[in-house]
Amino acid sequence: MVLLVVMVALLSLRGAESRKLGQISESFEYSAISCRAHTASITDFGGVGDGQTSNTKAFRDAINQLSRYSSDGGSQLFVPAGKWLTGSFNLTSHFTLYLHKDAVLLATQSQDLNEWPVIKPLPSYGRGRDAAGGRYTSLIFGTNLTDVIITGDNGTIDGQGALWWQKFHQGKLKYTRPYLIEIMYSSGLQISSLTLLNSPSWNVHPVYSSDILVQGITIIAPVRSPNTDGINPG
Ligand SMILES: *[C@@H]1O[C@H](CO)[C@@H](O)[C@H](O)[C@H]1NC(C)=O
Ligand SMILES: *[C@@H]1O[C@H](CO)[C@@H](O)[C@H](O)[C@H]1NC(C)=O
Ligand SMILES: *[C@@H]1O[C@H](CO)[C@@H](O)[C@H](O)[C@H]1NC(C)=O
């Protein structure tokens, strides 16, 4: 901040154009420091990072418990190194999901409706994109939230999309495919320092939301995979 103030002062002295000041603010980096009063690890909720055990319940329980702190300094859920198989789970307000650099969230291959609850189409679409009816909830989903950070030391979220892509090509989808991250009706979001791999469909979908920072994301999927758009604000 001191350096920024000095630079701004120097540029003002030289009568710099506002365009130059603009360039300075563009290079300003806001990293997701831990600013939460409470922190827990997914292992505290019975999570097992062996790539085989389902952690859907662990994530849902963890965030459900941590949501109690949203008006008491907020909370962070830490995901250590390992492969954490999971279905869809919902976020809460004043909350950080932090992935260790060797943590991989593995989206379950099961297409069970308990793992992927179906929600209504987006009001502005009126129908699902892949099928007329509902939509599978995104792997990481949030609605009506404020102050949410999804970040890590370049940890990975792997959508294991191949089965979904196959069903899409075969016209066998009953509902619209899930995204990796979807946040609706929310504000104050940061999604940063992550690798997103093989999403079933779009990767990051903030919709009807504002005040959003998406930064330092690596998105990887085969060129021919259907609709694996990167960041689709709606
Ligand atoms: C997540 O939130 C949506 C929308 O409120 C809800 O329909 C769904 O049941 C929630 N999922 C879980 C696992 O609580
Ligand atoms: C979320 O916000 C939208 C838009 O303000 C509102 O229509 C909806 O009822 C809210 N949902 C919940 C679960 O509060
Ligand atoms: C994060 O990991 C991805 C995949 O391994 C890699 O391509 C990317 O360069 C990494 N990003 C950073 C900032 O290290």
PDB file of N, CA and C in Angstrom, residues 49-95:
ATOM      1  N   GLY A  49      -9.267 -38.708   2.179  1.00  0.00           N
ATOM      2  CA  GLY A  49      -8.727 -38.277   0.890  1.00  0.00           C
ATOM      3  C   GLY A  49      -8.051 -39.389   0.122  1.00  0.00           C
ATOM      4  N   ASP A  50      -8.756 -40.525  -0.010  1.00  0.00           N
ATOM      5  CA  ASP A  50      -8.144 -41.682  -0.686  1.00  0.00           C
ATOM      6  C   ASP A  50      -8.618 -41.835  -2.132  1.00  0.00           C
ATOM      7  N   GLY A  51      -9.430 -40.921  -2.611  1.00  0.00           N
ATOM      8  CA  GLY A  51      -9.896 -40.998  -4.004  1.00  0.00           C
ATOM      9  C   GLY A  51     -11.031 -41.986  -4.220  1.00  0.00           C
ATOM     10  N   GLN A  52     -11.455 -42.697  -3.152  1.00  0.00           N
ATOM     11  CA  GLN A  52     -12.489 -43.733  -3.291  1.00  0.00           C
ATOM     12  C   GLN A  52     -13.680 -43.507  -2.368  1.00  0.00           C
ATOM     13  N   THR A  53     -13.384 -42.991  -1.176  1.00  0.00           N
ATOM     14  CA  THR A  53     -14.439 -42.775  -0.190  1.00  0.00           C
ATOM     15  C   THR A  53     -15.215 -41.513  -0.548  1.00  0.00           C
ATOM     16  N   SER A  54     -16.545 -41.576  -0.488  1.00  0.00           N
ATOM     17  CA  SER A  54     -17.323 -40.369  -0.772  1.00  0.00           C
ATOM     18  C   SER A  54     -17.242 -39.384   0.388  1.00  0.00           C
ATOM     19  N   ASN A  55     -16.962 -38.138   0.061  1.00  0.00           N
ATOM     20  CA  ASN A  55     -16.900 -37.080   1.078  1.00  0.00           C
ATOM     21  C   ASN A  55     -18.069 -36.111   0.967  1.00  0.00           C
ATOM     22  N   THR A  56     -19.088 -36.508   0.223  1.00  0.00           N
ATOM     23  CA  THR A  56     -20.223 -35.604   0.024  1.00  0.00           C
ATOM     24  C   THR A  56     -20.815 -35.190   1.367  1.00  0.00           C
ATOM     25  N   LYS A  57     -21.040 -36.192   2.242  1.00  0.00           N
ATOM     26  CA  LYS A  57     -21.634 -35.904   3.544  1.00  0.00           C
ATOM     27  C   LYS A  57     -20.680 -35.041   4.376  1.00  0.00           C
ATOM     28  N   ALA A  58     -19.395 -35.356   4.317  1.00  0.00           N
ATOM     29  CA  ALA A  58     -18.407 -34.591   5.096  1.00  0.00           C
ATOM     30  C   ALA A  58     -18.420 -33.120   4.691  1.00  0.00           C
ATOM     31  N   PHE A  59     -18.429 -32.837   3.379  1.00  0.00           N
ATOM     32  CA  PHE A  59     -18.462 -31.436   2.944  1.00  0.00           C
ATOM     33  C   PHE A  59     -19.762 -30.757   3.371  1.00  0.00           C
ATOM     34  N   ARG A  60     -20.878 -31.447   3.178  1.00  0.00           N
ATOM     35  CA  ARG A  60     -22.172 -30.831   3.538  1.00  0.00           C
ATOM     36  C   ARG A  60     -22.248 -30.578   5.039  1.00  0.00           C
ATOM     37  N   ASP A  61     -21.817 -31.568   5.847  1.00  0.00           N
ATOM     38  CA  ASP A  61     -21.842 -31.399   7.308  1.00  0.00           C
ATOM     39  C   ASP A  61     -20.909 -30.261   7.730  1.00  0.00           C
ATOM     40  N   ALA A  62     -19.702 -30.268   7.152  1.00  0.00           N
ATOM     41  CA  ALA A  62     -18.694 -29.265   7.537  1.00  0.00           C
ATOM     42  C   ALA A  62     -19.237 -27.861   7.304  1.00  0.00           C
ATOM     43  N   ILE A  63     -19.763 -27.628   6.104  1.00  0.00           N
ATOM     44  CA  ILE A  63     -20.192 -26.265   5.769  1.00  0.00           C
ATOM     45  C   ILE A  63     -21.458 -25.893   6.533  1.00  0.00           C
ATOM     46  N   ASN A  64     -22.281 -26.895   6.762  1.00  0.00           N
ATOM     47  CA  ASN A  64     -23.476 -26.665   7.584  1.00  0.00           C
ATOM     48  C   ASN A  64     -23.075 -26.202   8.990  1.00  0.00           C
ATOM     49  N   GLN A  65     -22.102 -26.898   9.589  1.00  0.00           N
ATOM     50  CA  GLN A  65     -21.611 -26.514  10.919  1.00  0.00           C
ATOM     51  C   GLN A  65     -20.964 -25.131  10.876  1.00  0.00           C
ATOM     52  N   LEU A  66     -20.094 -24.919   9.881  1.00  0.00           N
ATOM     53  CA  LEU A  66     -19.333 -23.665   9.827  1.00  0.00           C
ATOM     54  C   LEU A  66     -20.230 -22.466   9.517  1.00  0.00           C
ATOM     55  N   SER A  67     -21.392 -22.723   8.937  1.00  0.00           N
ATOM     56  CA  SER A  67     -22.290 -21.606   8.601  1.00  0.00           C
ATOM     57  C   SER A  67     -22.765 -20.895   9.870  1.00  0.00           C
ATOM     58  N   ARG A  68     -22.655 -21.578  11.012  1.00  0.00           N
ATOM     59  CA  ARG A  68     -23.040 -20.943  12.277  1.00  0.00           C
ATOM     60  C   ARG A  68     -22.151 -19.741  12.607  1.00  0.00           C
ATOM     61  N   TYR A  69     -20.939 -19.726  12.019  1.00  0.00           N
ATOM     62  CA  TYR A  69     -20.001 -18.643  12.325  1.00  0.00           C
ATOM     63  C   TYR A  69     -20.115 -17.473  11.362  1.00  0.00           C
ATOM     64  N   SER A  70     -21.100 -17.508  10.468  1.00  0.00           N
ATOM     65  CA  SER A  70     -21.130 -16.451   9.455  1.00  0.00           C
ATOM     66  C   SER A  70     -21.347 -15.073  10.079  1.00  0.00           C
ATOM     67  N   SER A  71     -21.971 -15.037  11.252  1.00  0.00           N
ATOM     68  CA  SER A  71     -22.116 -13.727  11.917  1.00  0.00           C
ATOM     69  C   SER A  71     -21.168 -13.626  13.111  1.00  0.00           C
ATOM     70  N   ASP A  72     -20.133 -14.479  13.121  1.00  0.00           N
ATOM     71  CA  ASP A  72     -19.183 -14.477  14.242  1.00  0.00           C
ATOM     72  C   ASP A  72     -17.754 -14.606  13.693  1.00  0.00           C
ATOM     73  N   GLY A  73     -17.398 -13.727  12.763  1.00  0.00           N
ATOM     74  CA  GLY A  73     -16.021 -13.686  12.246  1.00  0.00           C
ATOM     75  C   GLY A  73     -15.771 -14.555  11.031  1.00  0.00           C
ATOM     76  N   GLY A  74     -16.751 -15.346  10.633  1.00  0.00           N
ATOM     77  CA  GLY A  74     -16.604 -16.159   9.426  1.00  0.00           C
ATOM     78  C   GLY A  74     -15.751 -17.394   9.651  1.00  0.00           C
ATOM     79  N   SER A  75     -15.633 -18.228   8.627  1.00  0.00           N
ATOM     80  CA  SER A  75     -14.920 -19.493   8.788  1.00  0.00           C
ATOM     81  C   SER A  75     -14.204 -19.906   7.512  1.00  0.00           C
ATOM     82  N   GLN A  76     -13.233 -20.786   7.699  1.00  0.00           N
ATOM     83  CA  GLN A  76     -12.491 -21.355   6.571  1.00  0.00           C
ATOM     84  C   GLN A  76     -12.504 -22.875   6.686  1.00  0.00           C
ATOM     85  N   LEU A  77     -12.763 -23.538   5.566  1.00  0.00           N
ATOM     86  CA  LEU A  77     -12.652 -24.993   5.517  1.00  0.00           C
ATOM     87  C   LEU A  77     -11.418 -25.333   4.697  1.00  0.00           C
ATOM     88  N   PHE A  78     -10.496 -26.048   5.326  1.00  0.00           N
ATOM     89  CA  PHE A  78      -9.228 -26.405   4.694  1.00  0.00           C
ATOM     90  C   PHE A  78      -9.320 -27.824   4.142  1.00  0.00           C
ATOM     91  N   VAL A  79      -8.845 -27.994   2.916  1.00  0.00           N
ATOM     92  CA  VAL A  79      -8.809 -29.322   2.300  1.00  0.00           C
ATOM     93  C   VAL A  79      -7.335 -29.692   2.101  1.00  0.00           C
ATOM     94  N   PRO A  80      -6.827 -30.665   2.893  1.00  0.00           N
ATOM     95  CA  PRO A  80      -5.408 -31.016   2.832  1.00  0.00           C
ATOM     96  C   PRO A  80      -5.059 -31.790   1.558  1.00  0.00           C
ATOM     97  N   ALA A  81      -3.777 -32.115   1.397  1.00  0.00           N
ATOM     98  CA  ALA A  81      -3.333 -32.919   0.271  1.00  0.00           C
ATOM     99  C   ALA A  81      -4.107 -34.235   0.243  1.00  0.00           C
ATOM    100  N   GLY A  82      -4.455 -34.692  -0.947  1.00  0.00           N
ATOM    101  CA  GLY A  82      -5.203 -35.945  -1.072  1.00  0.00           C
ATOM    102  C   GLY A  82      -6.207 -35.816  -2.192  1.00  0.00           C
ATOM    103  N   LYS A  83      -6.913 -36.929  -2.458  1.00  0.00           N
ATOM    104  CA  LYS A  83      -7.959 -36.926  -3.481  1.00  0.00           C
ATOM    105  C   LYS A  83      -9.296 -37.093  -2.794  1.00  0.00           C
ATOM    106  N   TRP A  84     -10.135 -36.081  -2.891  1.00  0.00           N
ATOM    107  CA  TRP A  84     -11.365 -35.988  -2.109  1.00  0.00           C
ATOM    108  C   TRP A  84     -12.563 -36.151  -3.038  1.00  0.00           C
ATOM    109  N   LEU A  85     -13.066 -37.355  -3.102  1.00  0.00           N
ATOM    110  CA  LEU A  85     -14.223 -37.648  -3.949  1.00  0.00           C
ATOM    111  C   LEU A  85     -15.477 -37.019  -3.337  1.00  0.00           C
ATOM    112  N   THR A  86     -16.255 -36.315  -4.141  1.00  0.00           N
ATOM    113  CA  THR A  86     -17.461 -35.688  -3.578  1.00  0.00           C
ATOM    114  C   THR A  86     -18.510 -35.403  -4.645  1.00  0.00           C
ATOM    115  N   GLY A  87     -19.764 -35.334  -4.201  1.00  0.00           N
ATOM    116  CA  GLY A  87     -20.835 -34.806  -5.030  1.00  0.00           C
ATOM    117  C   GLY A  87     -21.004 -33.329  -4.724  1.00  0.00           C
ATOM    118  N   SER A  88     -22.098 -32.770  -5.203  1.00  0.00           N
ATOM    119  CA  SER A  88     -22.374 -31.343  -5.049  1.00  0.00           C
ATOM    120  C   SER A  88     -22.543 -30.933  -3.582  1.00  0.00           C
ATOM    121  N   PHE A  89     -21.989 -29.792  -3.231  1.00  0.00           N
ATOM    122  CA  PHE A  89     -22.262 -29.223  -1.910  1.00  0.00           C
ATOM    123  C   PHE A  89     -22.435 -27.712  -2.014  1.00  0.00           C
ATOM    124  N   ASN A  90     -23.130 -27.149  -1.024  1.00  0.00           N
ATOM    125  CA  ASN A  90     -23.466 -25.715  -1.013  1.00  0.00           C
ATOM    126  C   ASN A  90     -22.532 -24.935  -0.105  1.00  0.00           C
ATOM    127  N   LEU A  91     -22.214 -23.722  -0.513  1.00  0.00           N
ATOM    128  CA  LEU A  91     -21.375 -22.841   0.301  1.00  0.00           C
ATOM    129  C   LEU A  91     -22.235 -22.005   1.241  1.00  0.00           C
ATOM    130  N   THR A  92     -21.563 -21.245   2.095  1.00  0.00           N
ATOM    131  CA  THR A  92     -22.255 -20.354   3.028  1.00  0.00           C
ATOM    132  C   THR A  92     -21.577 -18.984   2.989  1.00  0.00           C
ATOM    133  N   SER A  93     -22.133 -17.999   3.687  1.00  0.00           N
ATOM    134  CA  SER A  93     -21.570 -16.643   3.653  1.00  0.00           C
ATOM    135  C   SER A  93     -20.380 -16.499   4.597  1.00  0.00           C
ATOM    136  N   HIS A  94     -19.560 -15.485   4.340  1.00  0.00           N
ATOM    137  CA  HIS A  94     -18.367 -15.175   5.151  1.00  0.00           C
ATOM    138  C   HIS A  94     -17.543 -16.447   5.332  1.00  0.00           C
ATOM    139  N   PHE A  95     -17.225 -17.033   4.202  1.00  0.00           N
ATOM    140  CA  PHE A  95     -16.658 -18.389   4.190  1.00  0.00           C
ATOM    141  C   PHE A  95     -15.563 -18.506   3.141  1.00  0.00           C
TER     142      PHE A  95
END
